[in-house]
Amino acid sequence: FKGNFSVPECYPCSAGYYGDTSGLTEASCSGQCIRGHFCEEGTADPEPCPVGTRMPALGAASNESCIPCAPGQHQPLAGEEECLPCAAGSFSPDVGLAACDPCPRGGYCEEAGAATRMVWEPCPAGSFNPANGSNSSAACESCLAGTASATRGAESSDTCVPCRPGTVAAAAGLAECVSCGGGTYQNDTGATGCRDCFPGYYCPEGAAAPLPCDGGT
């Protein structure tokens, strides 16, 4: 028995076995096919299972014996015994994948071994994330002070809108600008604080400019 059975009087190694030397006399040849591989009838060198599959047992007899990776797993290499879980920040929705899909922009995926993008969490209002494959809320970048965004799951700073006159955002990461209180005003766009009203003028809530008091007041 041997793997190369071109000589008529030799018999092929059985499926699930391989023969990598000459002069073999046993039907088991050199032994059972190694893990991560398969051996069809007459195999001299075990064939690796393709990427996206695994073979944890000895003696696989065909390519069909290789087990596809389950959703939430992947295997980028050929000839492996086990599949790998998708890392946090990624997911794999189908069987037999060589690579996991990155978590979409605008949020993050904290869970490892995810089989669906349903684990995706959007960045909160007042923040954004332009990157794929993020695995924590730390990837969400805050809108700058003086701007605000009511959009959850934003992918860019374009959603961070400067505060209009009469409103301010004193801190970074706000979902909305706040109106200046009575007795103050703000005439600029994108401001972080309100100005005190002038003597002889009055400033109602949300004032963009001081208003002159009526004559005699």
mmCIF file of C-alpha atoms in Angstrom:
data_model
loop_
_atom_site.group_PDB
_atom_site.id
_atom_site.type_symbol
_atom_site.label_atom_id
_atom_site.label_comp_id
_atom_site.label_asym_id
_atom_site.label_seq_id
_atom_site.Cartn_x
_atom_site.Cartn_y
_atom_site.Cartn_z
ATOM 1 C CA PHE A 1 0.000 0.000 0.000
ATOM 2 C CA LYS A 2 1.107 3.533 -0.631
ATOM 3 C CA GLY A 3 -0.275 6.882 -1.628
ATOM 4 C CA ASN A 4 1.029 6.812 -5.168
ATOM 5 C CA PHE A 5 -0.700 3.751 -6.594
ATOM 6 C CA SER A 6 0.341 4.122 -10.235
ATOM 7 C CA VAL A 7 2.068 0.717 -10.022
ATOM 8 C CA PRO A 8 -0.683 -1.854 -10.842
ATOM 9 C CA GLU A 9 0.100 -4.346 -8.082
ATOM 10 C CA CYS A 10 -0.237 -1.703 -5.338
ATOM 11 C CA TYR A 11 -3.527 -0.891 -3.647
ATOM 12 C CA PRO A 12 -4.652 2.629 -2.749
ATOM 13 C CA CYS A 13 -4.779 3.685 0.854
ATOM 14 C CA SER A 14 -8.355 3.696 2.097
ATOM 15 C CA ALA A 15 -10.249 6.950 2.372
ATOM 16 C CA GLY A 16 -9.513 8.499 5.760
ATOM 17 C CA TYR A 17 -5.926 7.233 5.677
ATOM 18 C CA TYR A 18 -2.758 8.365 3.947
ATOM 19 C CA GLY A 19 0.540 6.867 2.887
ATOM 20 C CA ASP A 20 3.504 9.219 2.683
ATOM 21 C CA THR A 21 6.246 6.573 2.332
ATOM 22 C CA SER A 22 6.892 3.724 -0.068
ATOM 23 C CA GLY A 23 6.818 0.021 0.710
ATOM 24 C CA LEU A 24 3.774 0.049 2.963
ATOM 25 C CA THR A 25 2.126 -3.292 3.644
ATOM 26 C CA GLU A 26 -0.856 -2.418 5.877
ATOM 27 C CA ALA A 27 -4.250 -1.180 4.701
ATOM 28 C CA SER A 28 -3.975 1.567 7.314
ATOM 29 C CA CYS A 29 -0.919 2.885 5.407
ATOM 30 C CA SER A 30 0.869 5.621 7.388
ATOM 31 C CA GLY A 31 -2.134 6.171 9.645
ATOM 32 C CA GLN A 32 -5.382 8.042 9.950
ATOM 33 C CA CYS A 33 -5.711 11.398 8.275
ATOM 34 C CA ILE A 34 -4.504 14.136 10.626
ATOM 35 C CA ARG A 35 -6.793 16.696 12.256
ATOM 36 C CA GLY A 36 -7.640 19.718 10.161
ATOM 37 C CA HIS A 37 -7.200 17.676 6.968
ATOM 38 C CA PHE A 38 -8.981 15.096 4.838
ATOM 39 C CA CYS A 39 -7.700 12.094 2.919
ATOM 40 C CA GLU A 40 -9.563 10.684 -0.048
ATOM 41 C CA GLU A 41 -8.730 7.202 -1.309
ATOM 42 C CA GLY A 42 -5.097 6.975 -2.403
ATOM 43 C CA THR A 43 -3.881 10.070 -0.560
ATOM 44 C CA ALA A 44 -0.155 10.481 -0.104
ATOM 45 C CA ASP A 45 -0.254 13.838 1.702
ATOM 46 C CA PRO A 46 -3.308 14.901 3.733
ATOM 47 C CA GLU A 47 -5.224 17.767 2.145
ATOM 48 C CA PRO A 48 -5.984 20.736 4.408
ATOM 49 C CA CYS A 49 -9.601 21.610 5.043
ATOM 50 C CA PRO A 50 -10.370 24.943 3.346
ATOM 51 C CA VAL A 51 -10.571 28.299 5.092
ATOM 52 C CA GLY A 52 -13.843 28.832 6.921
ATOM 53 C CA THR A 53 -13.939 25.203 8.075
ATOM 54 C CA ARG A 54 -12.541 22.951 10.804
ATOM 55 C CA MET A 55 -11.858 19.274 11.362
ATOM 56 C CA PRO A 56 -11.278 18.313 15.009
ATOM 57 C CA ALA A 57 -11.186 14.539 14.440
ATOM 58 C CA LEU A 58 -8.775 12.070 12.855
ATOM 59 C CA GLY A 59 -9.683 10.141 9.733
ATOM 60 C CA ALA A 60 -11.689 12.609 7.640
ATOM 61 C CA ALA A 61 -12.311 10.936 4.281
ATOM 62 C CA SER A 62 -13.342 13.858 2.035
ATOM 63 C CA ASN A 63 -13.650 17.596 1.704
ATOM 64 C CA GLU A 64 -17.302 17.225 2.701
ATOM 65 C CA SER A 65 -16.104 16.003 6.096
ATOM 66 C CA CYS A 66 -14.717 19.449 6.903
ATOM 67 C CA ILE A 67 -17.140 21.283 9.200
ATOM 68 C CA PRO A 68 -18.064 24.878 8.278
ATOM 69 C CA CYS A 69 -17.538 27.481 10.970
ATOM 70 C CA ALA A 70 -20.769 28.423 12.728
ATOM 71 C CA PRO A 71 -22.154 31.968 12.734
ATOM 72 C CA GLY A 72 -20.162 34.042 15.202
ATOM 73 C CA GLN A 73 -16.980 32.204 14.202
ATOM 74 C CA HIS A 74 -14.380 32.321 11.445
ATOM 75 C CA GLN A 75 -11.215 30.585 10.319
ATOM 76 C CA PRO A 76 -8.806 32.466 8.034
ATOM 77 C CA LEU A 77 -6.379 29.551 7.694
ATOM 78 C CA ALA A 78 -6.621 26.213 5.932
ATOM 79 C CA GLY A 79 -5.991 22.951 7.771
ATOM 80 C CA GLU A 80 -7.201 23.961 11.224
ATOM 81 C CA GLU A 81 -8.846 21.872 13.937
ATOM 82 C CA GLU A 82 -11.148 24.574 15.313
ATOM 83 C CA CYS A 83 -12.795 27.826 14.290
ATOM 84 C CA LEU A 84 -12.153 31.106 16.088
ATOM 85 C CA PRO A 85 -14.784 33.341 17.702
ATOM 86 C CA CYS A 86 -15.263 36.755 16.152
ATOM 87 C CA ALA A 87 -13.498 39.369 18.243
ATOM 88 C CA ALA A 88 -15.437 42.188 19.875
ATOM 89 C CA GLY A 89 -16.006 44.827 17.221
ATOM 90 C CA SER A 90 -16.982 42.261 14.592
ATOM 91 C CA PHE A 91 -19.590 39.612 13.768
ATOM 92 C CA SER A 92 -20.202 36.793 11.262
ATOM 93 C CA PRO A 93 -23.818 36.158 10.233
ATOM 94 C CA ASP A 94 -23.246 33.106 8.001
ATOM 95 C CA VAL A 95 -21.634 29.667 8.181
ATOM 96 C CA GLY A 96 -18.228 28.894 6.703
ATOM 97 C CA LEU A 97 -16.722 32.375 6.800
ATOM 98 C CA ALA A 98 -13.001 33.009 6.616
ATOM 99 C CA ALA A 99 -13.320 36.457 8.193
ATOM 100 C CA CYS A 100 -15.745 38.352 10.396
ATOM 101 C CA ASP A 101 -17.463 41.538 9.263
ATOM 102 C CA PRO A 102 -16.445 44.733 11.055
ATOM 103 C CA CYS A 103 -18.985 46.462 13.245
ATOM 104 C CA PRO A 104 -20.533 49.366 11.281
ATOM 105 C CA ARG A 105 -19.588 53.008 11.742
ATOM 106 C CA GLY A 106 -21.617 55.134 14.100
ATOM 107 C CA GLY A 107 -21.470 52.687 16.986
ATOM 108 C CA TYR A 108 -19.679 49.721 18.517
ATOM 109 C CA CYS A 109 -20.011 45.961 19.212
ATOM 110 C CA GLU A 110 -18.818 44.939 22.675
ATOM 111 C CA GLU A 111 -19.767 41.249 22.472
ATOM 112 C CA ALA A 112 -17.253 38.681 21.209
ATOM 113 C CA GLY A 113 -18.510 35.761 19.119
ATOM 114 C CA ALA A 114 -21.413 37.769 17.706
ATOM 115 C CA ALA A 115 -23.466 36.144 14.947
ATOM 116 C CA THR A 116 -25.483 39.230 14.016
ATOM 117 C CA ARG A 117 -25.080 42.977 13.747
ATOM 118 C CA MET A 118 -27.948 43.236 16.232
ATOM 119 C CA VAL A 119 -25.257 43.483 18.931
ATOM 120 C CA TRP A 120 -24.344 46.878 17.436
ATOM 121 C CA GLU A 121 -24.919 49.769 19.832
ATOM 122 C CA PRO A 122 -25.256 53.290 18.396
ATOM 123 C CA CYS A 123 -23.155 56.116 19.757
ATOM 124 C CA PRO A 124 -25.351 58.347 21.938
ATOM 125 C CA ALA A 125 -26.600 61.738 20.810
ATOM 126 C CA GLY A 126 -23.850 64.324 21.130
ATOM 127 C CA SER A 127 -21.218 61.979 19.719
ATOM 128 C CA PHE A 128 -20.159 60.169 16.538
ATOM 129 C CA ASN A 129 -17.856 57.379 15.343
ATOM 130 C CA PRO A 130 -16.342 57.438 11.841
ATOM 131 C CA ALA A 131 -14.539 54.087 12.194
ATOM 132 C CA ASN A 132 -15.543 50.492 11.437
ATOM 133 C CA GLY A 133 -14.817 47.671 13.867
ATOM 134 C CA SER A 134 -15.116 49.503 17.176
ATOM 135 C CA ASN A 135 -15.521 47.379 20.301
ATOM 136 C CA SER A 136 -16.468 49.895 23.012
ATOM 137 C CA SER A 137 -18.233 53.190 23.629
ATOM 138 C CA ALA A 138 -14.797 54.787 24.001
ATOM 139 C CA ALA A 139 -14.718 54.909 20.189
ATOM 140 C CA CYS A 140 -17.553 57.457 20.179
ATOM 141 C CA GLU A 141 -16.112 60.957 19.820
ATOM 142 C CA SER A 142 -17.890 63.862 21.503
ATOM 143 C CA CYS A 143 -19.167 66.893 19.626
ATOM 144 C CA LEU A 144 -17.120 69.938 20.536
ATOM 145 C CA ALA A 145 -18.336 72.504 23.041
ATOM 146 C CA GLY A 146 -20.393 75.095 21.215
ATOM 147 C CA THR A 147 -22.019 72.421 19.064
ATOM 148 C CA ALA A 148 -24.662 69.737 19.640
ATOM 149 C CA SER A 149 -26.138 66.710 17.870
ATOM 150 C CA ALA A 150 -29.477 65.010 18.526
ATOM 151 C CA THR A 151 -28.537 62.112 16.220
ATOM 152 C CA ARG A 152 -27.830 58.677 17.697
ATOM 153 C CA GLY A 153 -25.454 56.474 15.711
ATOM 154 C CA ALA A 154 -23.832 59.403 13.879
ATOM 155 C CA GLU A 155 -20.898 58.540 11.625
ATOM 156 C CA SER A 156 -19.242 61.961 11.375
ATOM 157 C CA SER A 157 -18.909 65.349 13.029
ATOM 158 C CA ASP A 158 -21.165 66.775 10.313
ATOM 159 C CA THR A 159 -24.097 66.122 12.654
ATOM 160 C CA CYS A 160 -22.540 68.378 15.312
ATOM 161 C CA VAL A 161 -24.315 71.668 14.581
ATOM 162 C CA PRO A 162 -23.047 74.992 16.011
ATOM 163 C CA CYS A 163 -25.431 76.533 18.527
ATOM 164 C CA ARG A 164 -27.497 79.366 17.069
ATOM 165 C CA PRO A 165 -27.452 82.828 18.654
ATOM 166 C CA GLY A 166 -29.321 82.863 21.957
ATOM 167 C CA THR A 167 -28.192 79.313 22.788
ATOM 168 C CA VAL A 168 -24.940 77.735 23.997
ATOM 169 C CA ALA A 169 -23.272 74.385 24.639
ATOM 170 C CA ALA A 170 -20.952 74.834 27.577
ATOM 171 C CA ALA A 171 -19.503 71.317 27.430
ATOM 172 C CA ALA A 172 -18.584 68.757 24.796
ATOM 173 C CA GLY A 173 -20.915 65.872 23.942
ATOM 174 C CA LEU A 174 -24.294 67.582 24.287
ATOM 175 C CA ALA A 175 -27.419 66.451 22.469
ATOM 176 C CA GLU A 176 -28.868 69.981 22.278
ATOM 177 C CA CYS A 177 -27.913 73.574 22.863
ATOM 178 C CA VAL A 178 -29.347 75.373 25.910
ATOM 179 C CA SER A 179 -31.076 78.755 25.748
ATOM 180 C CA CYS A 180 -29.423 81.625 27.551
ATOM 181 C CA GLY A 181 -31.278 82.436 30.764
ATOM 182 C CA GLY A 182 -33.126 85.657 31.444
ATOM 183 C CA GLY A 183 -30.743 88.552 31.991
ATOM 184 C CA THR A 184 -28.181 87.129 29.548
ATOM 185 C CA TYR A 185 -27.774 86.892 25.777
ATOM 186 C CA GLN A 186 -25.485 85.472 23.111
ATOM 187 C CA ASN A 187 -25.178 87.021 19.666
ATOM 188 C CA ASP A 188 -22.571 84.596 18.287
ATOM 189 C CA THR A 189 -22.971 81.194 16.672
ATOM 190 C CA GLY A 190 -21.266 78.218 18.273
ATOM 191 C CA ALA A 191 -20.852 79.831 21.682
ATOM 192 C CA THR A 192 -20.046 78.082 24.945
ATOM 193 C CA GLY A 193 -21.362 80.722 27.357
ATOM 194 C CA CYS A 194 -23.849 83.600 27.605
ATOM 195 C CA ARG A 195 -23.098 87.306 28.090
ATOM 196 C CA ASP A 196 -24.582 89.561 30.770
ATOM 197 C CA CYS A 197 -27.206 92.032 29.636
ATOM 198 C CA PHE A 198 -26.277 95.774 29.516
ATOM 199 C CA PRO A 199 -27.646 98.421 31.867
ATOM 200 C CA GLY A 200 -30.656 100.075 30.252
ATOM 201 C CA TYR A 201 -31.459 96.926 28.307
ATOM 202 C CA TYR A 202 -33.282 93.724 29.074
ATOM 203 C CA CYS A 203 -32.648 90.160 27.872
ATOM 204 C CA PRO A 204 -35.445 87.567 27.907
ATOM 205 C CA GLU A 205 -34.644 83.876 27.890
ATOM 206 C CA GLY A 206 -32.923 82.833 24.652
ATOM 207 C CA ALA A 207 -32.045 86.424 23.685
ATOM 208 C CA ALA A 208 -29.664 86.851 20.769
ATOM 209 C CA ALA A 209 -29.131 90.536 21.574
ATOM 210 C CA PRO A 210 -30.006 92.980 24.412
ATOM 211 C CA LEU A 211 -33.269 94.841 23.895
ATOM 212 C CA PRO A 212 -33.526 98.522 24.937
ATOM 213 C CA CYS A 213 -35.866 99.293 27.789
ATOM 214 C CA ASP A 214 -38.844 101.510 26.977
ATOM 215 C CA GLY A 215 -38.474 105.228 27.656
ATOM 216 C CA GLY A 216 -39.045 106.086 31.271
ATOM 217 C CA THR A 217 -38.130 102.601 32.520
#
